[in-house]
Tab-separated table of C-alpha atoms in Angstrom:
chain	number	residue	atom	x	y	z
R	1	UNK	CA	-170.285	-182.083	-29.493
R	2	UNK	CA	-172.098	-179.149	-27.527
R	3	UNK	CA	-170.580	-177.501	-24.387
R	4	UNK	CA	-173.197	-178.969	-21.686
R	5	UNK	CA	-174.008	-176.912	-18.619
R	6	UNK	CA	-171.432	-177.962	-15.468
R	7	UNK	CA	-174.493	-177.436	-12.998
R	8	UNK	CA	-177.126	-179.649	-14.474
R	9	UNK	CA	-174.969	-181.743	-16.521
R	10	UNK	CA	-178.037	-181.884	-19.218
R	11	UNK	CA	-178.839	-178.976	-20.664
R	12	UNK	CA	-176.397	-177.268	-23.551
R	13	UNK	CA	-174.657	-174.221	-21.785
R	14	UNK	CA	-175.376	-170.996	-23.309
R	15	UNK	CA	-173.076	-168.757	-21.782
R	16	UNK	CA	-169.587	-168.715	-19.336
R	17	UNK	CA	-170.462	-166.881	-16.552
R	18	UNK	CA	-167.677	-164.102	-16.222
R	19	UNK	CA	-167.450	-164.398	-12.696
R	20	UNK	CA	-166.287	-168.398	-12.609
R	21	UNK	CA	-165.586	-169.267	-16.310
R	22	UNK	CA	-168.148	-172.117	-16.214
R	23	UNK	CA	-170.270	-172.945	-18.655
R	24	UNK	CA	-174.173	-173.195	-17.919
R	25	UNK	CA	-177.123	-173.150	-18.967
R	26	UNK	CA	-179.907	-170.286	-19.127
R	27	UNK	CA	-182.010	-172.138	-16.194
R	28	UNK	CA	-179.167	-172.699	-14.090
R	29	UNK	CA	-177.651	-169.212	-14.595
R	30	UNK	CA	-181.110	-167.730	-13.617
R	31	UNK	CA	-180.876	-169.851	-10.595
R	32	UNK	CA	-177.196	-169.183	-9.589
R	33	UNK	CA	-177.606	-165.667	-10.254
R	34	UNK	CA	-180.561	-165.240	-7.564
R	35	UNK	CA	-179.221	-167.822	-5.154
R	36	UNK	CA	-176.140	-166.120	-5.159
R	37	UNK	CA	-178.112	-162.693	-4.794
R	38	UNK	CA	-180.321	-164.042	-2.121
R	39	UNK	CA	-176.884	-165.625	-0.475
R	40	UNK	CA	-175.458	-162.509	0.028
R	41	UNK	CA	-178.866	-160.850	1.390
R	42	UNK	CA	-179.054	-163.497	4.417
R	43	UNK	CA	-175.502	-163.505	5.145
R	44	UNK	CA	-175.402	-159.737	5.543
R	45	UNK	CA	-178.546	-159.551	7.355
R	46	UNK	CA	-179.251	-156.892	4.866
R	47	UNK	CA	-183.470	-156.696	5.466
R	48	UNK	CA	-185.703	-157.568	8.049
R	49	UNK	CA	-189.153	-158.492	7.750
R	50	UNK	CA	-191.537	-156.001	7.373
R	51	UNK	CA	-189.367	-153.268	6.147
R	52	UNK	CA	-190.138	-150.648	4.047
R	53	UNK	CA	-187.399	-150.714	1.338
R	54	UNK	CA	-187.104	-147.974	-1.428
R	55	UNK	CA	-184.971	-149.555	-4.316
R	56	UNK	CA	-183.134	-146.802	-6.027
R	57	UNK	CA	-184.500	-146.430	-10.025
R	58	UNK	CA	-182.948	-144.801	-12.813
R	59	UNK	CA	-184.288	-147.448	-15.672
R	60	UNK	CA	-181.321	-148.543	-16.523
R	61	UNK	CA	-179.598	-151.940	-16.151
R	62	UNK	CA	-178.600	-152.309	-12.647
R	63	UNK	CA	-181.410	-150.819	-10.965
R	64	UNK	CA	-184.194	-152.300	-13.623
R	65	UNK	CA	-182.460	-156.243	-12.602
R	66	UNK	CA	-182.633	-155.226	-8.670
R	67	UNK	CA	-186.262	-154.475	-8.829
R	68	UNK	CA	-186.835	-157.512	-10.346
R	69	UNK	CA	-184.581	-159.942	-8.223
R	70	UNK	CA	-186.094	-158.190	-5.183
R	71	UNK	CA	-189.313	-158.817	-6.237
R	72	UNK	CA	-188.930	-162.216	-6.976
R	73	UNK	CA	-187.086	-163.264	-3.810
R	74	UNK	CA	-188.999	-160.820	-1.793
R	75	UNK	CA	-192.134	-163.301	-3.224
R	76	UNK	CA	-189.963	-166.641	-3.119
R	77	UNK	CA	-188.332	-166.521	0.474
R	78	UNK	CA	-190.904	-164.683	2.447
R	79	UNK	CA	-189.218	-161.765	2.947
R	80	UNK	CA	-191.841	-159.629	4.308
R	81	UNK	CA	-190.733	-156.336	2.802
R	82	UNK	CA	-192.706	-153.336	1.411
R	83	UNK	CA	-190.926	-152.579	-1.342
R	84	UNK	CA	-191.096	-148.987	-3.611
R	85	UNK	CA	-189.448	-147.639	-6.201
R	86	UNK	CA	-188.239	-143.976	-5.908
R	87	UNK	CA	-186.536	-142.424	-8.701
R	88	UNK	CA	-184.622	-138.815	-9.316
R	89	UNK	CA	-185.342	-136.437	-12.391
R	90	UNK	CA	-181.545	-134.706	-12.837
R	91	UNK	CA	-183.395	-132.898	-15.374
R	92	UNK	CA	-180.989	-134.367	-18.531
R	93	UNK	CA	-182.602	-133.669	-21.155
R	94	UNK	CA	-182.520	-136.415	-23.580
R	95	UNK	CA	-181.215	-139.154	-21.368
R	96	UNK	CA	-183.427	-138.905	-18.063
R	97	UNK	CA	-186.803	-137.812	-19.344
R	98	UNK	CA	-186.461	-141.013	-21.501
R	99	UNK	CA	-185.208	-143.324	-18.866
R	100	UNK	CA	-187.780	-142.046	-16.565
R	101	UNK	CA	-190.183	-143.721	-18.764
R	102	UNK	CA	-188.781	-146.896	-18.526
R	103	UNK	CA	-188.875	-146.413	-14.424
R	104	UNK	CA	-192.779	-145.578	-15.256
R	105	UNK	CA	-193.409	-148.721	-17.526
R	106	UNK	CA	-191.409	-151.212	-14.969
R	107	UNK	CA	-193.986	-149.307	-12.117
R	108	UNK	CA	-196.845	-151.073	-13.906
R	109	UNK	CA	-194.756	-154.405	-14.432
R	110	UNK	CA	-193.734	-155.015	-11.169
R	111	UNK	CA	-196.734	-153.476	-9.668
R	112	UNK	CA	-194.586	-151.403	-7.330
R	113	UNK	CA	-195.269	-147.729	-5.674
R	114	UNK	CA	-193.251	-145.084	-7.750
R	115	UNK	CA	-192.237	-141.626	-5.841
R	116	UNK	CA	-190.103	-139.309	-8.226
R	117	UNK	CA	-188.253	-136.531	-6.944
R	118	UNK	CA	-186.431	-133.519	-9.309
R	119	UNK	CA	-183.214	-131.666	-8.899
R	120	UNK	CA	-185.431	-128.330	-10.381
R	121	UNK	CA	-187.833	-129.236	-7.145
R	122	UNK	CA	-185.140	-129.551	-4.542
R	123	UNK	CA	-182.380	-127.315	-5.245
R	124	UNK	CA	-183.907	-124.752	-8.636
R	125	UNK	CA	-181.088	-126.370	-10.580
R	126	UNK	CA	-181.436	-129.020	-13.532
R	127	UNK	CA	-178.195	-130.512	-14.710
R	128	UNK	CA	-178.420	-128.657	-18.172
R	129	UNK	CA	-178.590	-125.783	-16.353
R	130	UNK	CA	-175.515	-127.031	-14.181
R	131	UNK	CA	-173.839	-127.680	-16.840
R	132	UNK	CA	-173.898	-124.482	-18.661
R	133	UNK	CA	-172.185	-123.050	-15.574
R	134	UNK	CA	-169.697	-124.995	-15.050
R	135	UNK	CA	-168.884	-127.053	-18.047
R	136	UNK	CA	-168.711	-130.636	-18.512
R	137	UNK	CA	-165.267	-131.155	-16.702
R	138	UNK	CA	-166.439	-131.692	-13.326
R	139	UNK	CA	-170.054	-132.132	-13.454
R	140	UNK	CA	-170.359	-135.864	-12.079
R	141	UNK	CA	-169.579	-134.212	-8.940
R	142	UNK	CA	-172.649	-131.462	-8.618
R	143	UNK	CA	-175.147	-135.134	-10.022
R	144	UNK	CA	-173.361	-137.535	-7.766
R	145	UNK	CA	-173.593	-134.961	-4.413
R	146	UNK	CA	-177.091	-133.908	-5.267
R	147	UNK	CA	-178.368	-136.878	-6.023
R	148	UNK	CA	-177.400	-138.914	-2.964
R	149	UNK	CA	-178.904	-136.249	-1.035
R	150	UNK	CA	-182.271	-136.131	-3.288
R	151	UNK	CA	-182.369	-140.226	-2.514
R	152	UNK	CA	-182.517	-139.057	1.453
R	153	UNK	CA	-184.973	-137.133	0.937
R	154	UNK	CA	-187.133	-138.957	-1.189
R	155	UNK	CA	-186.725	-141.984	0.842
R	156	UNK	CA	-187.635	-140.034	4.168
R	157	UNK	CA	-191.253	-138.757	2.379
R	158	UNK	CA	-191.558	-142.238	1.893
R	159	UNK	CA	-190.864	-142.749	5.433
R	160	UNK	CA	-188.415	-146.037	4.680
R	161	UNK	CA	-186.081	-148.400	6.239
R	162	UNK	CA	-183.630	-148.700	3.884
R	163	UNK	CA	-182.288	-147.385	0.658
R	164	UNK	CA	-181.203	-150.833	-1.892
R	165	UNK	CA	-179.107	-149.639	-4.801
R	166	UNK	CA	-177.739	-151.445	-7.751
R	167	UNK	CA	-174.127	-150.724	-7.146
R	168	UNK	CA	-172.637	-154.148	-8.670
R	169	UNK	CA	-169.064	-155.815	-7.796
R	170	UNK	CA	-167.747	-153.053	-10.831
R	171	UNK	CA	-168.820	-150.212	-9.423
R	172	UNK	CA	-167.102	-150.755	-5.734
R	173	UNK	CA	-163.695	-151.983	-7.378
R	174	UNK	CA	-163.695	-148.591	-9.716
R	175	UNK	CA	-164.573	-146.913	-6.474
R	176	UNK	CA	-161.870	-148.593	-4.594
R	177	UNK	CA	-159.391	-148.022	-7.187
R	178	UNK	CA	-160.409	-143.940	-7.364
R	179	UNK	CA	-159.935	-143.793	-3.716
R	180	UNK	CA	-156.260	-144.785	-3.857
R	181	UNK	CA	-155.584	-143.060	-6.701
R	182	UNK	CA	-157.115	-139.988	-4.663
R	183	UNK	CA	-155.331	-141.189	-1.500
R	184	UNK	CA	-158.531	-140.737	0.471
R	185	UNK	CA	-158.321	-143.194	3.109
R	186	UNK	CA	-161.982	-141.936	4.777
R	187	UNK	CA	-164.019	-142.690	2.009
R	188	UNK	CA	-162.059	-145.855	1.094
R	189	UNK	CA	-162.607	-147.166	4.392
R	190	UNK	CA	-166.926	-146.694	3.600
R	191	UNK	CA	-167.112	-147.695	0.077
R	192	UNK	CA	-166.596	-151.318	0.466
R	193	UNK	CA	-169.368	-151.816	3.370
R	194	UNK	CA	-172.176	-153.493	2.063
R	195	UNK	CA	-174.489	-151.603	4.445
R	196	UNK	CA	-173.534	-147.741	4.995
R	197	UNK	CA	-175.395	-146.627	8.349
R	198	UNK	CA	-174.256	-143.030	8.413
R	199	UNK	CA	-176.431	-141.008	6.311
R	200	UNK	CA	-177.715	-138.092	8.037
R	201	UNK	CA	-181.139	-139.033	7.080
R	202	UNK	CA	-180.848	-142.297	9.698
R	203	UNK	CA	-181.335	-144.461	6.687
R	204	UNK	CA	-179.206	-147.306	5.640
R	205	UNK	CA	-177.849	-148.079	2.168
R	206	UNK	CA	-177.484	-151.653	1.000
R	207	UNK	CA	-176.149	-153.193	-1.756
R	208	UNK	CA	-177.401	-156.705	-2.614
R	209	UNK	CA	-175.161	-156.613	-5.762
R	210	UNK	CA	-172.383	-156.176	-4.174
R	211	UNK	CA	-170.616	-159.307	-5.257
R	212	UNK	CA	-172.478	-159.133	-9.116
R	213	UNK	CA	-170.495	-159.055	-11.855
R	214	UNK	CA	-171.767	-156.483	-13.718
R	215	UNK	CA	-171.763	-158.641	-17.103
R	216	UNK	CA	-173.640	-161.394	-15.239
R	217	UNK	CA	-176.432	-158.337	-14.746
R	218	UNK	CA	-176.839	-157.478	-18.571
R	219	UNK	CA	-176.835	-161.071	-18.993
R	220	UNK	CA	-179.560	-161.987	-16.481
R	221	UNK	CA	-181.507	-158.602	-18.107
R	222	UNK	CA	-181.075	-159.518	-21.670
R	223	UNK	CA	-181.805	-163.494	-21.167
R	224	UNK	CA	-185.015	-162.261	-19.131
R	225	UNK	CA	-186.020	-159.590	-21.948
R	226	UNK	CA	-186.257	-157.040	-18.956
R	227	UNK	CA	-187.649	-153.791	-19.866
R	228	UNK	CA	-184.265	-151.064	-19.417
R	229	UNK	CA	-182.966	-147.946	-20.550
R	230	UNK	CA	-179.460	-148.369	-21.823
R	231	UNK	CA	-178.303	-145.306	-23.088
R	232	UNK	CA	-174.948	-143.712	-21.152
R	233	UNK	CA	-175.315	-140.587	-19.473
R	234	UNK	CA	-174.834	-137.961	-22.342
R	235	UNK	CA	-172.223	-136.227	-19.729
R	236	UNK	CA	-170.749	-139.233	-18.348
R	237	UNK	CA	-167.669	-139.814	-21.058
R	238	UNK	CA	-165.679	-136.637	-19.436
R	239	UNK	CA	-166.315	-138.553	-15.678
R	240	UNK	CA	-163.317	-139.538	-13.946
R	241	UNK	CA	-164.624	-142.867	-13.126
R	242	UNK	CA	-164.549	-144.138	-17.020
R	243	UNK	CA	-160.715	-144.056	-16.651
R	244	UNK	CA	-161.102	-146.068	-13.154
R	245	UNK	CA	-163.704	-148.438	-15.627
R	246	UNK	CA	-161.323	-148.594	-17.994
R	247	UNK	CA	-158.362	-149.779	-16.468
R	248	UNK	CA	-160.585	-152.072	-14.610
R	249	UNK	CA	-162.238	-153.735	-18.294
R	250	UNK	CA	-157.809	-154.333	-19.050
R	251	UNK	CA	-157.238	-155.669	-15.931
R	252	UNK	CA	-160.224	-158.134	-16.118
R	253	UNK	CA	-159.419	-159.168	-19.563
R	254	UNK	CA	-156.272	-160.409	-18.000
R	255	UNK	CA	-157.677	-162.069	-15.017
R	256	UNK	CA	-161.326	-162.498	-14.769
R	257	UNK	CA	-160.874	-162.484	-10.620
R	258	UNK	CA	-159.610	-159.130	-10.803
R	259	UNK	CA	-162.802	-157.753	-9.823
R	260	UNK	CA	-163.723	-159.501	-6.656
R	261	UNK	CA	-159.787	-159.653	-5.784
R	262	UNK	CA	-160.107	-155.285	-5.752
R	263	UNK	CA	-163.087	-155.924	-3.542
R	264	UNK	CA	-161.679	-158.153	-1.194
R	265	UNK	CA	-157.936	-156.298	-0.487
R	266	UNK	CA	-160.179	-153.408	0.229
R	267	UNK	CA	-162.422	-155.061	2.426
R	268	UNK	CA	-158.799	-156.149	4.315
R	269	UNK	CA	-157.412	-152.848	4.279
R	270	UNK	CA	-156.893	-150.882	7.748
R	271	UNK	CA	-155.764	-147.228	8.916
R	272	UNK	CA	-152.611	-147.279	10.881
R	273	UNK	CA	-153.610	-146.277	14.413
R	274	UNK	CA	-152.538	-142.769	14.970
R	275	UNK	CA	-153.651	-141.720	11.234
R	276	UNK	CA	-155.332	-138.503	11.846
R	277	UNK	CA	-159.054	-138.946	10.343
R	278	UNK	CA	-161.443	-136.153	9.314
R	279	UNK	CA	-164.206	-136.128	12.427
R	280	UNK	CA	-167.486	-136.427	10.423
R	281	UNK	CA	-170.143	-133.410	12.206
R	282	UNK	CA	-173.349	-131.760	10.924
R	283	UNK	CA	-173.634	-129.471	8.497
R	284	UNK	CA	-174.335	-126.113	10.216
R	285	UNK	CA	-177.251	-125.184	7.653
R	286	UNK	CA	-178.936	-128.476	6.063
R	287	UNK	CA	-178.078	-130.900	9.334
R	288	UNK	CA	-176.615	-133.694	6.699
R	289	UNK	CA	-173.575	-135.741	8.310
R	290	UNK	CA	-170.543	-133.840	7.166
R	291	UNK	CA	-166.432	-133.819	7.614
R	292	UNK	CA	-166.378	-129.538	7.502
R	293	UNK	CA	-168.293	-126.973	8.754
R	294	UNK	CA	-171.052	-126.917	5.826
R	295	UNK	CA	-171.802	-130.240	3.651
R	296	UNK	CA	-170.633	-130.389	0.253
R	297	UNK	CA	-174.151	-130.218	-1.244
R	298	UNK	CA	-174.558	-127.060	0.255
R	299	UNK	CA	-171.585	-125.393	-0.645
R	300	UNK	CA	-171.801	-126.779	-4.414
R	301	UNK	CA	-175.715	-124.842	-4.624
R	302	UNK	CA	-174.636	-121.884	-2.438
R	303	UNK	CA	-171.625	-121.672	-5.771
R	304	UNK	CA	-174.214	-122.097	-8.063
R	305	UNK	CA	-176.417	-119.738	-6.103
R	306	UNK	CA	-173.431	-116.363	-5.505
R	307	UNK	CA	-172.170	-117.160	-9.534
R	308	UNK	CA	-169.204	-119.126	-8.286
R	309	UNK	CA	-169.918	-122.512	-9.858
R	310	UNK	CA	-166.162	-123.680	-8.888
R	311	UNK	CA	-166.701	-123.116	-5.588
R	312	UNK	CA	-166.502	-126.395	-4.060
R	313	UNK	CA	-165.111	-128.758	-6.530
R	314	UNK	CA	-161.583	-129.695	-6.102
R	315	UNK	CA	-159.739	-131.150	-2.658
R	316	UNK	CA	-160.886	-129.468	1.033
R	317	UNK	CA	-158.334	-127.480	1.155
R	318	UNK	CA	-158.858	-125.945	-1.752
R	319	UNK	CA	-162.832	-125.825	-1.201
R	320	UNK	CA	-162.282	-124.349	2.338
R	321	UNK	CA	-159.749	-121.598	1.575
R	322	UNK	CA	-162.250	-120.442	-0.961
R	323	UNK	CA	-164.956	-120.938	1.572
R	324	UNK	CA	-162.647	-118.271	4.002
R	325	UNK	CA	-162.236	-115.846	0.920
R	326	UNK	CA	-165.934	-115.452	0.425
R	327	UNK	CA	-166.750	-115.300	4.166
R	328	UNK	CA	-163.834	-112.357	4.156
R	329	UNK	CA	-165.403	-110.524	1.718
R	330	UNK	CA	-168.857	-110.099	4.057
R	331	UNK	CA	-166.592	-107.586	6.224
R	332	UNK	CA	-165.076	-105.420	3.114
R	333	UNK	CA	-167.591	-102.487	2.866
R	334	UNK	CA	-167.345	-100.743	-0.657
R	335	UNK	CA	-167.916	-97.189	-0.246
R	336	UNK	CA	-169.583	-96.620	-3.729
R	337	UNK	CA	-173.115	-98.733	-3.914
R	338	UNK	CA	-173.122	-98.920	-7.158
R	339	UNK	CA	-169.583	-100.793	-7.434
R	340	UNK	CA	-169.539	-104.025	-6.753
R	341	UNK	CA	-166.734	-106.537	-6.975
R	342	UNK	CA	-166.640	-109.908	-8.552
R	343	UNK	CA	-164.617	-112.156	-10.858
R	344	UNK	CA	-165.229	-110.455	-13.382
R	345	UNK	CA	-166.125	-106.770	-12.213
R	346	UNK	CA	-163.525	-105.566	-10.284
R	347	UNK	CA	-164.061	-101.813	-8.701
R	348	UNK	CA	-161.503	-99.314	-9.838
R	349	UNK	CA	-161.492	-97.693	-5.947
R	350	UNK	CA	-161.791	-99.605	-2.767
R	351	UNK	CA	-161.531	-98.508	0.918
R	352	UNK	CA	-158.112	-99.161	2.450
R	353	UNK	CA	-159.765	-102.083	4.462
R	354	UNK	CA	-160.351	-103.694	0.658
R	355	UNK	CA	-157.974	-107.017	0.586
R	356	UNK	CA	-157.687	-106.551	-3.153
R	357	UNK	CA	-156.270	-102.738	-2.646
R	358	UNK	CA	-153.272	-101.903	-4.478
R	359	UNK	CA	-149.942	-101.803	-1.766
R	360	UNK	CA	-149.548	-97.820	-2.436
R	361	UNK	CA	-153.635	-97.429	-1.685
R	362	UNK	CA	-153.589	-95.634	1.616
R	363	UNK	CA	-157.302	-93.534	1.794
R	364	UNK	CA	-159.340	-96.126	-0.568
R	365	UNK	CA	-159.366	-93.732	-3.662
R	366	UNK	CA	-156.016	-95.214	-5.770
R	367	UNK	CA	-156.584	-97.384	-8.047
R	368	UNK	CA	-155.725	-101.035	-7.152
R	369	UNK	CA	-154.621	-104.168	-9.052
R	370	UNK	CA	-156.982	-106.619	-10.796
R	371	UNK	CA	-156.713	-110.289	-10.050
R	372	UNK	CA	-155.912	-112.448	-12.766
R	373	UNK	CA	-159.004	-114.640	-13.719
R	374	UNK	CA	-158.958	-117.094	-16.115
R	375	UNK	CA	-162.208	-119.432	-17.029
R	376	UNK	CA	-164.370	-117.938	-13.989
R	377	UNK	CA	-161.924	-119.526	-11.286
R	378	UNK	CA	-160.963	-117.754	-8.423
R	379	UNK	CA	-157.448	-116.528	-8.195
R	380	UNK	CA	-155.647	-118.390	-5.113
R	381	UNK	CA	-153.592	-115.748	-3.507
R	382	UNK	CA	-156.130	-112.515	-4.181
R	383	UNK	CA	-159.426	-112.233	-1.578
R	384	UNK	CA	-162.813	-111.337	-3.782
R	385	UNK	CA	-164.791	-108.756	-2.594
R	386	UNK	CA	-168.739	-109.506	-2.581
R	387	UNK	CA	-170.700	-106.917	-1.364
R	388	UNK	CA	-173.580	-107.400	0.507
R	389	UNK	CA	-172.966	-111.105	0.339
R	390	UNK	CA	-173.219	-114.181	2.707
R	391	UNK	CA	-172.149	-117.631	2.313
R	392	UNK	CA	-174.505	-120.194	3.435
């Protein structure tokens, strides 16, 4: 005898939904999918009517089902938004230029104003070109940086209310679950709001699909024969989050609450009063919201920019006693123009005010010692001398 779907009672069920375990049909999945969608959207007060909303779009699943869902109960409920979609070239050859298309095709299915923005544009740098600097270890962190800041942007051309992205239930656990492992209790007190208000651009994130399973989103795509792009990120395998995603996928196999549980305990978690918190400012040359002096997008180009692509990945401390090395260096004066010293070119002479002078230099003509370099990274106890440089 068939499985018949719990919610109708009539239908055969075609699928459990992963996020209850009950069986249903395809009707009454579509339906509990954007009630529950549209549930979460009223009781967050996440839009107000006549809003200008940019919806995030990369063509793949996630952002491909929110246009859709938006759409539809923007249409169904009388929401009263203006809705757009803006999307961001990373210039990935292979992977974006053909997701973009899928962004251009779901323009003219949804009828929907498309804006696209490029990291060549904005900052002169493509990913490719990223990524032949600094390798494939840590470039998540130059996309992920860039491109929330190329979203800001786009979003205030657009001159928006709010930024919706896809992030499903998934992504915040794996975020919340990075953040401990980290131990960074600033950002893991932000990534489980379902409405960030402190981007420097004065426009809110929100995340209708907060609370979505992200299986229940392929479903809902795949059942609907939406139009996606569902090819992985070509440099995405060497991210730190797939381990995060990973250990997630066992721990859901286990329990199928897991997910939402994750979400919920960090939704409940509080700083003990007296914790000392970094003091979020403005970043002295862009104006973005940041916790140091200059915002991380800025440091990461200005890296790119002086041939130091490491400068800026790794933990603050790190990142800001590199920062104090390069600023150093604007005060060392080489006497001989034509010398110049860098991580790889080090000067054989230096004036005795040259931090990388040799103990027994006394009138800047003995030769002094060469840091040890390995793999373009700065050395941690040896100051670099730029000449004629300045940072930021």
């Amino acid at each position: 005898m068939p499985l018949l779907c719990s919610i109708c009672k009539d239908k055969r069920a075609l699928l459990k939904r992963p996020k209850t375990g009950t069986p249903v049909c395809k009707d009454c999945f579509y339906w509990a999918f954007e009630c529950e969608i549209h549930h979460t959207i009223q009781t967050a007060n996440l839009f107000k009517r006549g809003e200008k909303v940019a919806i995030g779009a990369s063509g793949g699943k996630d952002s491909t089902v929110l246009a859709y869902v938006l759409k539809t109960l923007n249409e169904r409920y009388d929401y009263g938004l203006n809705l757009f979609l803006l999307s961001i070239d990373e210039g990935i050859t292979g992977y974006r230029d053909d997701s973009l298309e899928t962004v251009k095709r779901n323009q003219q299915q949804y009828d929907l104003p498309l804006k696209v923005l490029s990291y060549q544009d904005l900052y002169g740098w493509s990913m490719d070109a990223i990524v032949k600097q600094i390798g494939r270890k840590n470039n998540c962190t130059f996309c992920g940086v860039f491109r929330r800041q190329a979203l800001d942007r786009g979003a205030m051309s657009l001159g928006v209310d709010k930024i919706a992205t896809g992030h499903n239930a998934d992504d915040v656990a794996e975020t919340i679950i990075m953040n401990i492992l980290r131990g960074d209790i600033a950002r893991l007190q932000r990534c489980t709001a379902i409405i960030t208000g402190d981007d420097p651009s004065g426009i809110p994130r929100v995340k209708p699909f907060k609370y979505t399973y992200e299986k229940e989103i392929v479903a809902y795509a795949y059942f609907k024969k939406l139009d996606y792009f569902s090819t992985e990120c070509i440099y995405a395998p060497n991210a730190y989050r797939g381990h995060a995603r990973a250990y997630l996928k066992d721990l859901e196999a286990i329990r199928s609450s897991t997910i939402i549980d994750i979400i919920h305990s960090g939704e409940m978690m509080s700083v003990k009063e007296g914790v000392k918190m970094p003091v979020q400012t403005k970043c002295k040359k862009c104006g973005y919201i940041s916790s140091n002096e200059f915002c991380k997008a800025c440091v990461l180009l200005e890296g790119l920019n002086k041939g130091l692509p490491r400068l800026g990945v790794g933990k603050t401390s790190k990142v800001n006693q590199q920062l104090k090395q390069v600023n150093d260096s604007k005060s060392c004066e080489c006497q001989n123009k034509s010398t110049k010293c860098c991580l790889n070119n080090v000067p054989k002479t230096a004036p005795s005010s040259c931090p990388n002078r040799s103990k027994n230099c006394e009138n800047g003509d003995a030769k002094f010692d060469s840091p040890s370099v390995k793999d373009n990274q700065m050395d941690k106890t040896t100051k670099i001398c730029l000449t004629n440089s300045e940072i930021l």
